[in-house]
PDB file of C-alpha atoms in Angstrom:
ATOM      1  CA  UNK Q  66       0.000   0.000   0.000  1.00 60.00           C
ATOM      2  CA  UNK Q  67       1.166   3.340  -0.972  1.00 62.00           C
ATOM      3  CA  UNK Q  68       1.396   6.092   1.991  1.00 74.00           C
ATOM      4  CA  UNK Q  69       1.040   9.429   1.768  1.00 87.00           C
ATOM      5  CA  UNK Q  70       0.854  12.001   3.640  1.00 85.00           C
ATOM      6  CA  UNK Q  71       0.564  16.094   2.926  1.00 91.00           C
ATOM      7  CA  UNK Q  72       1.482  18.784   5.112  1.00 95.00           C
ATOM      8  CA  UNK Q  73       2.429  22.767   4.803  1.00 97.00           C
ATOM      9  CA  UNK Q  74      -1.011  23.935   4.530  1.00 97.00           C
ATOM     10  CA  UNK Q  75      -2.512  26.908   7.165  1.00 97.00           C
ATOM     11  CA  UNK Q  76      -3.879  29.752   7.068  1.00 98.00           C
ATOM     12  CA  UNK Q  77      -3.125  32.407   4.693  1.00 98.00           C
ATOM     13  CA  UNK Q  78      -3.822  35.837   3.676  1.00 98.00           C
ATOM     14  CA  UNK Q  79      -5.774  36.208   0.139  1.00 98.00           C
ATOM     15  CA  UNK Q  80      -2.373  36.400  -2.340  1.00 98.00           C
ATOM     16  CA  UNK Q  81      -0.245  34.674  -0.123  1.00 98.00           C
ATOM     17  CA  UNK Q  82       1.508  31.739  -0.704  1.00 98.00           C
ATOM     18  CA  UNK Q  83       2.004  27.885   0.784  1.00 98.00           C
ATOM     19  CA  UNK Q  84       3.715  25.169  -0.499  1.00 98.00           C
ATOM     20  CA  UNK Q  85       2.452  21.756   0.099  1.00 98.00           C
ATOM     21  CA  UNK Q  86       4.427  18.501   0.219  1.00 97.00           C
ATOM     22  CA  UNK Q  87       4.159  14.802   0.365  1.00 95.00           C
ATOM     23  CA  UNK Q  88       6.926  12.258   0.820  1.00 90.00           C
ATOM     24  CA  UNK Q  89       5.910   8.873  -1.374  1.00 87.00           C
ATOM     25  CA  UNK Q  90       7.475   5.875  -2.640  1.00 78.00           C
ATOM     26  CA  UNK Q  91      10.223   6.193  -5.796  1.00 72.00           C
ATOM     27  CA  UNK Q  92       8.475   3.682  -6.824  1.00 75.00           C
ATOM     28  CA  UNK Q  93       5.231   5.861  -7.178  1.00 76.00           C
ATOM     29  CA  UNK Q  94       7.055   7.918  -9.558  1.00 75.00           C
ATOM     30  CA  UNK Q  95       7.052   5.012 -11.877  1.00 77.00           C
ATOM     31  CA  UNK Q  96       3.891   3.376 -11.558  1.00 82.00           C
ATOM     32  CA  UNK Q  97       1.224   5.597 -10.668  1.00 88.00           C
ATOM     33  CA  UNK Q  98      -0.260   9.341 -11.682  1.00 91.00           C
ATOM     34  CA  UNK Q  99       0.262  10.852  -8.606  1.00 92.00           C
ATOM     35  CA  UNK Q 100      -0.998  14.522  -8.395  1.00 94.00           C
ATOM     36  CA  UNK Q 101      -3.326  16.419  -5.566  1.00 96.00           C
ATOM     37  CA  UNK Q 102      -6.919  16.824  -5.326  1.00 96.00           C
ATOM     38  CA  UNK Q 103      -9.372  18.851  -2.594  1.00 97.00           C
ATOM     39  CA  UNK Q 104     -12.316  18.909  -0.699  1.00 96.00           C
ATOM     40  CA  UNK Q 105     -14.047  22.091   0.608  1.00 95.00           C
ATOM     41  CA  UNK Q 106     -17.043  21.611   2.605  1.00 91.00           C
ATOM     42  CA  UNK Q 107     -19.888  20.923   0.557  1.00 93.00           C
ATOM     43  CA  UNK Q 108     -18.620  20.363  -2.499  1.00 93.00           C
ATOM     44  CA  UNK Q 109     -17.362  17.611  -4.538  1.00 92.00           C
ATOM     45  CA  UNK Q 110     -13.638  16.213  -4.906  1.00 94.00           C
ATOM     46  CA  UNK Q 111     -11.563  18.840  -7.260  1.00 94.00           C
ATOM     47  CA  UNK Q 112      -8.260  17.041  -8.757  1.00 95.00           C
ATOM     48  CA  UNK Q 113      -5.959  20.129  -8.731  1.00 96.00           C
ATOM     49  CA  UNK Q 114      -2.943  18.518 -10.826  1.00 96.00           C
ATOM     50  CA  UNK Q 115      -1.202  15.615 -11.444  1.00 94.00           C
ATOM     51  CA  UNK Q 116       1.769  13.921 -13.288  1.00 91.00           C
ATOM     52  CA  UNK Q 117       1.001  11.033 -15.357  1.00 89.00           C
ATOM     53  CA  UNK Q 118       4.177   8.879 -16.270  1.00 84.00           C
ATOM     54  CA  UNK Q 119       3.098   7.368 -19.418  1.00 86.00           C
ATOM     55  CA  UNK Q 120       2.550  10.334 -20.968  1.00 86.00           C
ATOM     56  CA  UNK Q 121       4.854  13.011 -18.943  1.00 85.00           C
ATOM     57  CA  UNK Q 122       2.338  15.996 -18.918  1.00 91.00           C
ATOM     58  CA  UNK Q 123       1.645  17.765 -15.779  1.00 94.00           C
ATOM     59  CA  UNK Q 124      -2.103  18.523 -15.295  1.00 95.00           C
ATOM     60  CA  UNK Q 125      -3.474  21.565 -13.899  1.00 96.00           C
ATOM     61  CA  UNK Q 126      -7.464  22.614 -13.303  1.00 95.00           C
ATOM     62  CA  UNK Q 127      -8.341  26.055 -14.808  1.00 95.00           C
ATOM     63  CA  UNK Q 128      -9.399  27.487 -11.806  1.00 95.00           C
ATOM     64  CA  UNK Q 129      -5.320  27.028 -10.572  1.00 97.00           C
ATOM     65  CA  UNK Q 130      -3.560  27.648 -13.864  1.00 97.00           C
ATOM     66  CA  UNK Q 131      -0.821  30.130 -13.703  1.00 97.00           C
ATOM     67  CA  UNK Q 132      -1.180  30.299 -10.198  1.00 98.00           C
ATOM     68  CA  UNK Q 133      -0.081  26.838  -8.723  1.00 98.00           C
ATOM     69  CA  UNK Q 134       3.250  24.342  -9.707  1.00 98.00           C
ATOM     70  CA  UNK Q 135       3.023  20.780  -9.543  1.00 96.00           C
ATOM     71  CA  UNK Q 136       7.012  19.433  -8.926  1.00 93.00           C
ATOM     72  CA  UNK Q 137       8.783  16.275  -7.908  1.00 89.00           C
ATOM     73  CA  UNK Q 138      12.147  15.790  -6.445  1.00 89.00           C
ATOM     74  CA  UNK Q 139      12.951  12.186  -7.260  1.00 86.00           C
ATOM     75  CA  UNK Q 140      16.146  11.871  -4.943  1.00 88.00           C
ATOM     76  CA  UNK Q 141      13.858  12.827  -1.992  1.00 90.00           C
ATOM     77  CA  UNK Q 142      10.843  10.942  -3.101  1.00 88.00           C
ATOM     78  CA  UNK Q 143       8.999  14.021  -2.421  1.00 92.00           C
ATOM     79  CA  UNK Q 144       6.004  15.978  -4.504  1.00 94.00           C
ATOM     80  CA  UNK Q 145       5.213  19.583  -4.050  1.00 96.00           C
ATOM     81  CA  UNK Q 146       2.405  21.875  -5.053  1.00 98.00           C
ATOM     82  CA  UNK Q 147       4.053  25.196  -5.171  1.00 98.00           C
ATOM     83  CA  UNK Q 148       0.515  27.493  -4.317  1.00 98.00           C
ATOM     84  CA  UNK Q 149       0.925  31.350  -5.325  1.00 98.00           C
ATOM     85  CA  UNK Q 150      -1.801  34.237  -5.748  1.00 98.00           C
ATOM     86  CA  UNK Q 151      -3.932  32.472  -3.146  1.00 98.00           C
ATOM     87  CA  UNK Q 152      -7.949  33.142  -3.271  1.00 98.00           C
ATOM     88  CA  UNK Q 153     -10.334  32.001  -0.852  1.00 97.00           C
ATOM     89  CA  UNK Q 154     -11.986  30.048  -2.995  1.00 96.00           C
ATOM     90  CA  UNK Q 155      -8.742  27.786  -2.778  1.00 98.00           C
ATOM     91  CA  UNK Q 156      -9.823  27.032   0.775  1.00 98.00           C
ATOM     92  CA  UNK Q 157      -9.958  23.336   0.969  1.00 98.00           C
ATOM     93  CA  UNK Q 158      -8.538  20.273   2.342  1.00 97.00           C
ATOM     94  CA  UNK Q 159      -5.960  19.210   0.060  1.00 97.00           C
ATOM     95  CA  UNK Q 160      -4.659  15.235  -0.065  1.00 96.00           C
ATOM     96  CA  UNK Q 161      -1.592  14.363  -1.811  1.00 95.00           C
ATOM     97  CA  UNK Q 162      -3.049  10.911  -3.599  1.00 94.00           C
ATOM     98  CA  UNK Q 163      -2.227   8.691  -6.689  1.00 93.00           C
ATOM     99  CA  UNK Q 164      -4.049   6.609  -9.204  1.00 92.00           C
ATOM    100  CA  UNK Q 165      -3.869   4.502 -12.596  1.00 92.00           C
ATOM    101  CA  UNK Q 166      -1.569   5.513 -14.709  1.00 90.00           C
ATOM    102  CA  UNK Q 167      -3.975   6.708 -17.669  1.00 88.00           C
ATOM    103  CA  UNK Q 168      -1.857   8.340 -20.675  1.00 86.00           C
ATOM    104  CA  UNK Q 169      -3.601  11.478 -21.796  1.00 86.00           C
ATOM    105  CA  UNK Q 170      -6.791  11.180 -19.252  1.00 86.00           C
ATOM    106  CA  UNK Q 171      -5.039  13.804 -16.784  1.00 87.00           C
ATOM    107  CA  UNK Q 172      -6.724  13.960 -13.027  1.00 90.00           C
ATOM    108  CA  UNK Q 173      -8.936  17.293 -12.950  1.00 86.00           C
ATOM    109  CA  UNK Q 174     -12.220  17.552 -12.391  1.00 83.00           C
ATOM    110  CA  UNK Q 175     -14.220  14.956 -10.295  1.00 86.00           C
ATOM    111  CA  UNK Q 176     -14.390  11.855 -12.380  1.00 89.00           C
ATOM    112  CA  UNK Q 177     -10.254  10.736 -11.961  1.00 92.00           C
ATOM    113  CA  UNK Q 178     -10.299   7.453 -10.222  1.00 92.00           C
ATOM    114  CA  UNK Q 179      -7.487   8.197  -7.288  1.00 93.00           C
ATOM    115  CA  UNK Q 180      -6.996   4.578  -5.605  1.00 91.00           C
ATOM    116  CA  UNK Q 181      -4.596   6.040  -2.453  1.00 92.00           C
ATOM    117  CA  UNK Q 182      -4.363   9.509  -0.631  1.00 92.00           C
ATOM    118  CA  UNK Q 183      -3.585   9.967   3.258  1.00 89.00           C
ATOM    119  CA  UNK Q 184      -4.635  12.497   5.928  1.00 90.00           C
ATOM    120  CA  UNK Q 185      -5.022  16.096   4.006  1.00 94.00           C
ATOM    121  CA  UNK Q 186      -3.586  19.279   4.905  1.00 96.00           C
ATOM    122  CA  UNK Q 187      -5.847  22.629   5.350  1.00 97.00           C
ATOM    123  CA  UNK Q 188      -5.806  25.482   3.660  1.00 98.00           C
ATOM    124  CA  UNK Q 189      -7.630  28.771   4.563  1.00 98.00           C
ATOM    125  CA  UNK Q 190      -7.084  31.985   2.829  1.00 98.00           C
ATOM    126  CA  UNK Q 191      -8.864  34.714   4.094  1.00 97.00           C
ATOM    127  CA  UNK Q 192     -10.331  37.449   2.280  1.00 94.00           C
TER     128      UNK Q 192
END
C-alpha cells in the first residue's frame, strides 16, 4: 500500500503563498499518476494537478492555472504543489493521492479514479 501524507497547509492571507508537500514511494514515480486533489465543505472532490508517467504531462485545473506548480524531487521521493496568488476560494482540504496511470486522461475535475491519498492538509485563505 502506498502512503502518503501532505502537510504545509494553514492559514493564509488572500495572495499569499504555501507550499504543500508529500513524501511517497520512488516507486510511485514510476507506476502511478500521482498529483493532488481537494475537498471544501460541501462540495465535490476537485483534482488540482497531477503527473502522469506514461505520458509526462503535468495537469493543472483552470481554476489554478498560472497560479499553482506541480514538482517532484525524485532523490527525496517528495512531490510539491508550489501554491501562489492564493484566493479564498482555494480554501480546501488538500490530499496528496495517486491513481492509474492513464496516458492522456489527466486527473482534474471529479471523475479521476485516485486509488490512495492519506490524511489532508488545510488550507484557509482569508479574504
Amino acid at each position: 500500500e502506498v502512503q502518503l501524507q501532505a502537510s504545509g497547509g494553514g492559514l493564509v492571507q488572500a495572495g499569499g503563498s504555501l507550499r504543500l508537500s508529500c513524501d511517497v514511494s520512488r516507486s510511485t514515480f514510476d507506476d502511478y499518476t500521482i498529483g493532488w486533489f481537494r475537498q471544501a465543505p460541501g462540495k465535490e472532490r476537485e483534482g488540482v494537478s497531477c503527473i502522469t508517467t506514461s505520458d509526462g504531462f503535468t495537469y493543472y485545473a483552470d481554476s489554478v492555472k498560472g497560479r499553482f506548480t506541480f514538482s517532484k524531487d525524485y532523490a527525496k521521493s517528495t512531490v510539491y504543489l508550489q501554491m501562489n496568488r492564493l484566493k479564498p476560494e482555494d480554501t480546501a482540504v488538500y490530499y496528496c493521492a495517486t491513481g492509474p496511470d492513464l496516458k492522456y486522461y489527466g486527473c482534474v475535475g471529479n471523475e479521476f479514479p485516485w486509488a490512495n491519498w492519506g490524511q489532508g492538509t488545510q488550507v484557509t485563505v482569508s479574504s
